[in-house]
Short mmCIF file of C-alpha atoms and ligand atoms in Angstrom, two decimals:
data_model
loop_
_atom_site.label_atom_id
_atom_site.label_comp_id
_atom_site.label_asym_id
_atom_site.label_seq_id
_atom_site.Cartn_x
_atom_site.Cartn_y
_atom_site.Cartn_z
CA MET B 1 46.41 89.47 -28.83
CA THR B 2 42.73 89.16 -29.78
CA LYS B 3 41.90 86.91 -32.73
CA TYR B 4 39.39 88.01 -35.35
CA VAL B 5 37.54 86.20 -38.11
CA LYS B 6 39.25 87.65 -41.17
CA GLU B 7 37.71 86.20 -44.33
CA VAL B 8 35.44 83.37 -45.43
CA LEU B 9 37.56 80.65 -47.04
CA ILE B 10 34.87 78.02 -47.72
CA SER B 11 31.17 78.82 -48.01
CA ARG B 12 28.38 76.69 -46.56
CA GLU B 13 27.32 75.80 -50.13
CA GLU B 14 30.79 74.41 -50.92
CA ILE B 15 30.74 72.52 -47.62
CA ASP B 16 27.38 70.97 -48.47
CA GLN B 17 28.64 69.83 -51.88
CA MET B 18 31.73 68.38 -50.21
CA CYS B 19 29.63 66.38 -47.72
CA GLN B 20 27.38 65.08 -50.47
CA ARG B 21 30.38 63.96 -52.54
CA LEU B 22 32.00 62.20 -49.57
CA GLY B 23 28.70 60.60 -48.54
CA ASN B 24 28.16 59.23 -52.06
CA GLN B 25 31.73 57.95 -52.27
CA ILE B 26 31.55 56.16 -48.91
CA SER B 27 28.09 54.71 -49.63
CA HIS B 28 29.42 53.36 -52.92
CA ASP B 29 32.63 51.92 -51.43
CA TYR B 30 30.82 50.19 -48.52
CA GLU B 31 27.73 49.06 -50.42
CA GLY B 32 26.05 46.09 -48.70
CA ARG B 33 27.94 46.72 -45.42
CA GLU B 34 27.37 48.71 -42.26
CA VAL B 35 29.89 51.35 -41.18
CA THR B 36 30.69 52.69 -37.74
CA LEU B 37 31.51 56.38 -37.89
CA ILE B 38 33.87 57.47 -35.13
CA GLY B 39 33.81 61.22 -34.67
CA VAL B 40 36.77 62.94 -33.10
CA LEU B 41 35.39 65.50 -30.68
CA LYS B 42 34.88 68.24 -30.51
CA GLY B 43 35.81 69.56 -33.94
CA ALA B 44 34.17 66.81 -36.03
CA TYR B 45 30.69 67.02 -34.53
CA VAL B 46 29.19 69.29 -37.21
CA PHE B 47 30.84 67.50 -40.15
CA MET B 48 29.90 64.08 -38.79
CA ALA B 49 26.22 65.06 -38.58
CA ASP B 50 26.21 66.31 -42.18
CA LEU B 51 28.21 63.37 -43.53
CA ALA B 52 26.03 60.77 -41.79
CA ARG B 53 22.93 62.22 -43.41
CA TYR B 54 24.42 61.79 -46.88
CA LEU B 55 25.11 58.08 -46.31
CA THR B 56 22.70 55.67 -47.93
CA ILE B 57 24.16 52.61 -46.17
CA PRO B 58 23.43 51.53 -42.59
CA CYS B 59 25.66 53.25 -40.06
CA ARG B 60 26.32 53.51 -36.34
CA VAL B 61 28.02 56.45 -34.67
CA ASP B 62 30.36 56.78 -31.72
CA PHE B 63 32.70 59.50 -30.50
CA MET B 64 36.17 59.85 -29.04
CA SER B 65 37.80 62.86 -27.58
CA VAL B 66 41.51 63.55 -27.86
CA SER B 67 43.48 66.53 -26.86
CA SER B 68 46.41 67.79 -28.88
CA TYR B 69 45.93 71.55 -28.75
CA GLY B 70 45.77 74.01 -25.89
CA SER B 71 44.39 77.43 -26.64
CA GLY B 72 47.02 78.20 -29.28
CA THR B 73 47.04 77.51 -33.00
CA ARG B 74 49.87 74.98 -33.32
CA SER B 75 50.00 71.28 -32.45
CA SER B 76 51.79 70.36 -29.27
CA GLY B 77 52.53 66.94 -30.73
CA VAL B 78 51.02 65.33 -27.64
CA VAL B 79 47.86 63.28 -28.19
CA ARG B 80 45.91 62.26 -25.11
CA ILE B 81 42.60 60.35 -25.08
CA THR B 82 40.15 62.20 -22.89
CA LYS B 83 37.02 60.22 -23.86
CA ASP B 84 37.07 56.69 -25.23
CA LEU B 85 34.47 54.93 -27.39
CA ASP B 86 31.30 53.62 -25.75
CA THR B 87 31.07 50.64 -28.12
CA ASP B 88 33.15 47.59 -29.02
CA ILE B 89 34.48 47.97 -32.58
CA THR B 90 35.83 44.42 -32.98
CA GLY B 91 34.90 43.14 -36.43
CA CYS B 92 33.36 46.49 -37.49
CA ASP B 93 34.10 48.56 -40.59
CA ILE B 94 35.11 51.81 -38.93
CA ILE B 95 35.61 55.24 -40.42
CA ILE B 96 37.35 57.80 -38.25
CA VAL B 97 35.76 61.19 -38.96
CA GLU B 98 38.00 64.18 -38.33
CA ASP B 99 37.57 67.91 -38.89
CA ILE B 100 41.05 68.65 -40.21
CA VAL B 101 44.40 66.95 -40.72
CA ASP B 102 47.34 69.19 -39.99
CA SER B 103 50.57 67.51 -38.79
CA GLY B 104 48.80 64.12 -38.97
CA LEU B 105 49.93 63.26 -35.43
CA THR B 106 46.40 62.90 -34.04
CA LEU B 107 45.13 60.59 -36.77
CA ASN B 108 48.33 58.59 -36.90
CA HIS B 109 47.94 57.89 -33.21
CA LEU B 110 44.21 57.12 -33.45
CA ARG B 111 44.63 54.84 -36.44
CA GLN B 112 47.24 52.79 -34.60
CA LEU B 113 45.26 52.72 -31.37
CA LEU B 114 41.95 51.68 -32.93
CA GLY B 115 43.76 49.11 -35.08
CA THR B 116 44.70 47.20 -31.92
CA ARG B 117 40.97 46.66 -31.22
CA LYS B 118 40.67 44.39 -34.28
CA PRO B 119 38.07 46.17 -36.42
CA ALA B 120 37.32 44.52 -39.80
CA SER B 121 38.66 47.64 -41.54
CA ILE B 122 39.74 51.20 -40.78
CA ALA B 123 39.45 54.26 -42.99
CA ILE B 124 39.81 57.95 -42.27
CA CYS B 125 37.54 60.70 -43.55
CA THR B 126 38.49 64.32 -42.97
CA ALA B 127 36.60 67.44 -43.95
CA PHE B 128 39.73 69.53 -44.46
CA ASP B 129 43.39 68.83 -45.09
CA LYS B 130 46.50 70.99 -44.79
CA PRO B 131 49.00 68.77 -46.66
CA GLN B 132 51.83 71.33 -46.44
CA ARG B 133 52.02 70.92 -42.68
CA ARG B 134 52.23 67.13 -42.49
CA LYS B 135 54.81 65.74 -40.04
CA VAL B 136 53.87 62.07 -40.28
CA ASN B 137 52.67 60.14 -43.29
CA VAL B 138 49.18 58.98 -42.34
CA LYS B 139 46.83 57.37 -44.88
CA VAL B 140 43.63 59.39 -45.33
CA GLU B 141 41.12 57.65 -47.59
CA TYR B 142 38.50 60.41 -47.85
CA ILE B 143 39.44 64.08 -48.04
CA GLY B 144 36.83 66.83 -48.36
CA LEU B 145 38.88 69.87 -49.34
CA LYS B 146 42.57 70.69 -49.31
CA ILE B 147 43.27 74.09 -47.84
CA PRO B 148 46.33 76.36 -47.59
CA ASP B 149 48.42 76.70 -44.44
CA ALA B 150 46.15 79.01 -42.45
CA PHE B 151 44.36 78.62 -39.13
CA ILE B 152 40.67 78.15 -39.83
CA VAL B 153 37.57 78.34 -37.66
CA GLY B 154 33.87 77.59 -38.09
CA TYR B 155 31.95 74.45 -39.08
CA GLY B 156 32.96 72.78 -35.81
CA LEU B 157 36.51 74.17 -35.70
CA ASP B 158 37.35 76.47 -32.82
CA TYR B 159 39.80 78.97 -31.53
CA ASP B 160 39.95 78.76 -27.74
CA GLY B 161 36.51 77.10 -27.69
CA ARG B 162 34.82 79.72 -29.86
CA TYR B 163 33.53 80.00 -33.48
CA ARG B 164 32.48 76.32 -33.77
CA ASN B 165 28.93 77.41 -34.61
CA LEU B 166 29.87 79.52 -37.66
CA PRO B 167 28.32 77.82 -40.71
CA ASP B 168 31.15 78.81 -43.10
CA VAL B 169 34.86 78.15 -42.67
CA SER B 170 36.87 81.33 -42.11
CA ILE B 171 40.50 82.27 -41.68
CA LEU B 172 41.42 83.61 -38.29
CA GLY B 173 43.55 86.73 -38.25
CA ASP B 174 45.16 88.87 -35.60
CA ASP B 175 43.60 91.98 -34.19
CA GLY B 176 44.13 95.04 -36.35
CA GLN B 177 44.08 93.26 -39.72
CA GLY B 178 40.75 94.73 -40.73
CA GLY B 179 38.49 91.81 -39.88
CA SER B 180 35.31 91.74 -37.84
CA LYS B 181 34.65 89.99 -34.56
P1 5GP W 1 47.19 67.31 -36.17
O1 5GP W 1 47.38 66.28 -35.11
O2 5GP W 1 46.90 66.75 -37.53
O3 5GP W 1 48.33 68.30 -36.19
O4 5GP W 1 45.99 68.22 -35.73
C1 5GP W 1 44.68 67.84 -35.83
C2 5GP W 1 43.84 68.67 -34.91
O5 5GP W 1 44.38 69.96 -34.74
C3 5GP W 1 42.46 68.91 -35.51
O6 5GP W 1 41.56 67.92 -35.13
C4 5GP W 1 42.09 70.25 -34.93
O7 5GP W 1 41.51 70.08 -33.66
C5 5GP W 1 43.40 70.96 -34.77
N1 5GP W 1 43.68 71.86 -35.90
C6 5GP W 1 44.61 71.71 -36.87
N2 5GP W 1 44.57 72.72 -37.75
C7 5GP W 1 43.57 73.52 -37.33
C8 5GP W 1 43.00 74.75 -37.83
O8 5GP W 1 43.39 75.32 -38.86
N3 5GP W 1 41.97 75.27 -37.11
C9 5GP W 1 41.48 74.69 -35.98
N4 5GP W 1 40.47 75.30 -35.36
N5 5GP W 1 41.98 73.55 -35.47
C10 5GP W 1 43.01 72.98 -36.15
#
């Protein structure tokens, strides 16, 4: 069945306000320190770029790639690292930057894995959160916006590799529900 973008859930203006708020909060909490932002590819690439530009503290960036979804809309529960960090994070204040927390399996795994590399501290910052769908209790220090249980696309989030470039966040619907491509 073809998937269609059904309705805008979060506008680009709301997203910008969210990034500014998170950037201010992080800059305040880490004042006088340097943070290492670790973006979880591919979904977090847009959010990470916006968030980083709202930080007023020194920061470094690195990326990891994990795979937990195929081309469907539900988590397989399997988290596999497909690209590791380029840098050593020992002794660093790291913030894992994620697009969305759903079951929590991905971040739970990443938090544990990166913890074994002895950073000075670990925090998680996610743009979006679907708390109703949590399967594991993972601590998320910075949450942009809580959203209902719907599959969203845009602002870095994809369906089958598409829609990442949409500037707003939209709900994805099935063909025939009156949406537009
Ligand atoms: P979790 O491990 O928390 O179940 O899933 C996290 C990952 O699942 C996210 O990084 C994202 O790639 C994907 N995901 C979860 N919910 C959504 C959604 O509503 N839309 C999209 N495009 N991806 C999602």
